[in-house]
Coordinates of C-alpha atoms in Angstrom, one line a residue:
L1192 CA -33.5 87.8 17.8
G1193 CA -35.6 84.8 18.9
N1194 CA -34.3 84.9 21.6
K1195 CA -35.6 88.5 22.8
Y1196 CA -38.8 87.7 21.8
L1197 CA -39.3 84.8 23.6
K1198 CA -38.0 86.6 26.6
G1199 CA -40.9 89.6 25.6
G1200 CA -43.0 87.0 25.2
H1201 CA -43.7 86.8 21.4
Y1202 CA -43.7 83.6 20.8
K1203 CA -44.5 83.5 17.0
K1204 CA -41.9 85.8 16.1
A1205 CA -39.5 83.8 18.3
L1206 CA -40.3 80.0 16.8
K1207 CA -39.9 81.9 13.5
C1208 CA -36.8 83.3 13.8
H1209 CA -35.6 79.8 15.5
K1210 CA -36.6 78.4 12.1
L1211 CA -35.2 80.8 10.1
N1212 CA -32.0 80.5 12.3
L1213 CA -32.1 76.6 11.5
S1214 CA -33.0 76.7 7.6
F1215 CA -29.5 79.3 7.6
A1216 CA -27.5 77.0 9.7
K1217 CA -28.8 74.1 7.0
D1218 CA -27.6 76.1 4.2
L1219 CA -24.5 76.6 5.5
G1220 CA -23.3 73.2 6.7
D1221 CA -22.9 74.3 10.2
K1222 CA -23.9 71.6 12.6
R1223 CA -23.4 73.4 16.0
K1224 CA -25.5 75.7 14.4
Q1225 CA -27.8 73.7 13.9
G1226 CA -28.2 71.7 17.3
Q1227 CA -28.3 75.3 18.6
A1228 CA -31.8 76.0 16.9
Y1229 CA -32.9 73.1 17.8
F1230 CA -32.4 73.9 21.0
G1231 CA -34.3 76.9 20.7
L1232 CA -37.3 75.7 19.4
G1233 CA -37.2 72.4 21.9
Y1234 CA -37.2 75.3 24.5
I1235 CA -39.9 77.3 23.2
H1236 CA -42.3 74.2 22.9
S1237 CA -41.1 73.3 26.3
F1238 CA -42.2 76.0 27.7
L1239 CA -46.4 76.1 26.2
G1240 CA -46.3 72.7 27.5
D1241 CA -45.7 70.9 23.9
F1242 CA -43.6 68.2 26.0
K1243 CA -44.0 66.2 22.5
T1244 CA -42.8 68.3 20.2
A1245 CA -40.0 69.7 22.3
K1246 CA -38.8 66.1 23.3
E1247 CA -38.5 65.3 18.7
Y1248 CA -36.2 68.5 18.7
H1249 CA -34.0 67.9 22.0
K1250 CA -33.5 64.6 20.5
Q1251 CA -32.2 66.4 16.8
H1252 CA -30.2 68.7 18.9
L1253 CA -28.5 65.6 20.5
S1254 CA -28.0 63.2 17.2
I1255 CA -26.1 66.3 15.5
S1256 CA -24.2 67.2 18.9
E1257 CA -23.4 63.7 18.4
D1258 CA -22.5 64.1 15.0
A1259 CA -20.4 67.6 15.1
G1260 CA -18.3 66.1 18.1
D1261 CA -19.9 69.3 20.3
R1262 CA -20.2 67.8 24.0
T1263 CA -21.1 71.2 25.0
G1264 CA -24.0 70.9 22.5
Q1265 CA -24.7 66.9 24.0
S1266 CA -24.7 68.3 27.7
V1267 CA -27.4 70.9 27.2
A1268 CA -29.3 68.3 25.2
Y1269 CA -29.0 65.6 27.6
G1270 CA -30.1 67.7 30.5
S1271 CA -33.1 69.1 28.2
L1272 CA -34.3 65.7 28.0
G1273 CA -33.8 65.0 31.1
A1274 CA -36.4 68.1 31.9
I1275 CA -38.7 67.3 28.9
H1276 CA -39.0 63.0 31.2
L1277 CA -39.6 65.3 34.5
N1278 CA -42.7 67.3 33.2
C1279 CA -44.0 65.3 30.9
S1280 CA -46.9 62.6 31.5
P1281 CA -46.4 59.8 32.6
V1282 CA -42.7 61.1 34.0
D1283 CA -40.0 58.4 33.4
L1284 CA -38.0 59.2 37.0
R1285 CA -35.1 56.5 35.2
T1286 CA -34.9 58.3 32.2
A1287 CA -34.5 61.3 33.7
M1288 CA -31.8 60.2 35.9
E1289 CA -29.9 59.1 33.6
Y1290 CA -30.1 61.7 31.0
N1291 CA -29.0 64.5 33.8
Q1292 CA -26.0 62.2 35.0
Q1293 CA -24.8 62.0 31.5
S1294 CA -25.3 66.0 31.2
L1295 CA -23.7 66.4 34.6
S1296 CA -20.7 64.1 33.6
L1297 CA -20.0 66.0 30.3
A1298 CA -19.9 69.1 32.0
K1299 CA -17.7 68.2 34.7
D1300 CA -15.5 66.9 32.0
L1301 CA -15.4 70.8 29.8
G1302 CA -15.3 72.4 33.3
N1303 CA -18.4 74.5 32.7
K1304 CA -20.2 75.7 35.8
S1305 CA -23.4 76.7 34.3
L1306 CA -24.2 73.6 33.2
Q1307 CA -23.3 71.3 36.5
A1308 CA -25.8 74.0 38.1
S1309 CA -28.3 73.0 35.9
A1310 CA -27.7 69.5 35.7
Y1311 CA -27.7 69.5 40.2
S1312 CA -30.7 71.1 39.6
R1313 CA -32.2 68.8 37.9
L1314 CA -30.8 66.0 39.1
G1315 CA -32.3 67.6 42.7
M1316 CA -35.6 67.5 41.1
V1317 CA -35.5 63.6 40.0
H1318 CA -34.9 63.1 43.9
Y1319 CA -37.3 65.1 44.5
H1320 CA -39.9 63.1 42.7
L1321 CA -38.2 60.1 44.2
G1322 CA -39.2 61.2 47.7
S1323 CA -35.3 61.5 48.8
L1324 CA -35.8 65.3 50.4
E1325 CA -32.3 64.9 51.6
K1326 CA -30.7 63.8 48.4
A1327 CA -32.5 66.5 46.5
I1328 CA -31.7 69.3 48.9
E1329 CA -28.1 68.5 48.9
H1330 CA -27.9 68.4 44.7
H1331 CA -30.3 72.4 44.9
Q1332 CA -27.6 73.3 47.4
Q1333 CA -24.8 72.4 45.1
C1334 CA -26.6 74.2 42.6
L1335 CA -27.1 77.5 44.7
S1336 CA -23.4 77.0 45.7
I1337 CA -22.2 77.6 41.7
A1338 CA -24.5 80.0 40.9
K1339 CA -23.7 82.1 43.4
D1340 CA -19.8 81.4 42.3
I1341 CA -20.5 82.4 38.7
E1342 CA -23.1 85.5 40.0
D1343 CA -26.2 83.9 37.3
K1344 CA -29.0 85.2 39.1
E1345 CA -31.1 83.0 36.9
K1346 CA -29.9 79.6 38.8
Q1347 CA -30.1 81.1 42.2
A1348 CA -33.7 81.7 41.4
L1349 CA -34.2 78.3 40.3
A1350 CA -32.1 76.7 43.1
Y1351 CA -34.3 79.0 45.8
Q1352 CA -37.3 78.0 44.5
K1353 CA -36.2 74.0 44.3
L1354 CA -35.0 74.2 48.1
G1355 CA -38.4 75.8 48.6
S1356 CA -40.3 72.8 47.3
C1357 CA -38.0 70.9 49.5
Y1358 CA -38.5 72.4 52.4
A1359 CA -42.0 72.7 52.0
R1360 CA -42.7 68.7 51.6
Q1361 CA -40.9 68.3 54.8
G1362 CA -43.1 70.4 56.8
D1363 CA -40.8 73.4 57.1
L1364 CA -43.4 75.9 55.9
N1365 CA -41.5 78.8 57.2
T1366 CA -38.2 77.8 56.0
A1367 CA -39.6 77.8 52.6
L1368 CA -41.7 81.0 53.0
E1369 CA -38.0 82.4 53.1
Y1370 CA -36.3 80.4 50.1
Y1371 CA -39.9 81.5 47.5
Q1372 CA -39.5 85.1 48.9
K1373 CA -36.1 84.6 47.6
F1374 CA -37.4 83.3 44.8
L1375 CA -39.8 85.7 44.0
T1376 CA -37.9 88.8 44.7
I1377 CA -35.0 87.8 41.9
S1378 CA -37.5 86.8 39.4
K1379 CA -38.7 90.6 40.0
D1380 CA -35.6 92.1 39.6
S1381 CA -35.1 90.1 36.3
G1382 CA -38.5 90.8 34.9
N1383 CA -39.2 86.9 34.4
K1384 CA -42.9 86.4 34.5
E1385 CA -43.4 83.5 34.1
D1386 CA -40.9 83.1 37.4
Q1387 CA -43.1 85.6 39.6
A1388 CA -46.1 83.5 38.7
L1389 CA -44.6 80.4 40.3
A1390 CA -43.2 82.1 42.6
Y1391 CA -46.5 83.6 43.5
F1392 CA -47.9 80.0 43.3
G1393 CA -45.7 78.6 46.0
L1394 CA -46.4 81.7 48.7
G1395 CA -50.0 81.1 47.7
R1396 CA -49.8 77.2 48.6
L1397 CA -47.6 78.1 52.0
Y1398 CA -50.0 80.7 53.2
T1399 CA -52.7 78.0 52.7
G1400 CA -50.5 75.4 54.7
L1401 CA -50.3 78.1 57.7
E1402 CA -53.8 78.8 57.5
D1403 CA -53.5 82.7 56.3
L1404 CA -55.5 82.0 53.9
S1405 CA -56.3 86.3 53.2
K1406 CA -52.5 86.2 52.0
A1407 CA -52.7 82.7 49.9
E1408 CA -55.6 84.4 47.7
D1409 CA -53.9 87.1 47.0
C1410 CA -50.7 85.3 45.8
L1411 CA -52.9 82.9 44.3
K1412 CA -54.5 86.0 42.6
S1413 CA -51.2 87.5 41.1
S1414 CA -49.9 84.6 40.0
L1415 CA -53.5 83.7 37.8
D1416 CA -52.9 87.4 36.6
L1417 CA -50.0 86.8 35.2
Y1418 CA -49.8 83.9 33.8
D1419 CA -53.0 85.3 32.0
S1420 CA -51.2 88.0 30.7
I1421 CA -48.2 85.4 29.5
R1422 CA -51.8 83.6 27.7
D1423 CA -52.8 86.8 26.3
L1424 CA -49.5 86.9 23.9
L1425 CA -50.1 84.1 22.8
Q1426 CA -53.1 85.4 20.8
S1427 CA -55.2 83.6 18.1
R1428 CA -53.5 79.9 19.1
D1429 CA -55.8 77.8 20.6
D1430 CA -53.7 74.8 20.8
W1431 CA -50.9 77.1 22.6
K1432 CA -53.2 78.2 25.4
I1433 CA -54.8 75.1 25.8
S1434 CA -51.0 73.1 26.3
F1435 CA -50.1 76.5 28.6
R1436 CA -53.1 76.4 30.5
N1437 CA -52.3 72.5 31.3
K1438 CA -49.4 73.0 32.3
H1439 CA -50.2 75.2 35.1
K1440 CA -53.2 73.9 35.9
D1441 CA -52.9 74.0 39.9
A1442 CA -52.7 77.5 39.9
Y1443 CA -56.3 78.0 38.2
D1444 CA -57.6 75.6 40.8
R1445 CA -56.3 76.6 43.8
L1446 CA -57.4 79.8 44.0
W1447 CA -60.9 78.9 44.0
I1448 CA -60.3 76.0 46.2
V1449 CA -59.3 78.9 48.8
Q1450 CA -62.1 81.1 48.5
L1451 CA -64.2 78.4 48.8
D1452 CA -62.2 78.1 52.4
R1453 CA -62.5 81.2 52.8
N1454 CA -66.7 81.4 52.3
K1455 CA -66.6 83.5 49.1
I1456 CA -68.9 81.4 47.7
I1457 CA -69.6 84.0 44.5
E1458 CA -65.9 84.9 44.0
A1459 CA -65.5 80.7 43.7
L1460 CA -67.6 80.6 41.3
S1461 CA -66.3 83.0 39.7
S1462 CA -62.8 81.9 39.4
A1463 CA -63.8 78.3 39.1
E1464 CA -65.7 79.2 35.8
R1465 CA -62.8 81.6 34.8

């Protein structure tokens, strides 16, 4: 139920359900279910940009998975912590690499293709931040190949997005554009608003680089409309709204920059004030 609420954007209800799940799991003494609850709580806080709280929940997930001998849980927890160290400030690439390598090793031992795909994706991100773009592309292609084999559309979308970012950084904007368009198509089909917003933001950046500022502005507006619709669902929780806004700061800033480049001064001022 908590996962259903999360997909629907009802974050308060999602958190409440995962906390109830944790409480019942503790009463039952079921460590695997406790670990799943800690993961759910960590995932929600990470989505909202509250990485400090998310890290604590994922550490608890790892600890209890180790106690229970739950190797699948350990792989998931290592991966979650690896992702946190990639996204929080300051970025800790060495720790992120170590956690993700542990996650991948366990996933291979278990023969779990889904976890392997996720680990390859995160390792690709580490190499992207290190500037090792060929290695990053190799890992993301491995993620994409596995995702296609297991028919996991969500992971395919993730791989397309990451490959697009890699090719954009290499300066191959047209190839990057193709990958981001595939990412957007899958995101629309799945109804994932955050992925759609990320896809439009990426397309906006690419069209800016291709000097098609009209398309860039349209894509960035679509991105912000989606992000704002997600923020509206956070209701009165200002702390969540602030962390969510900070997480997607670049998308909000880039629109007024593009409008300024198009000499749309009034619109740029309006976007900056917004």
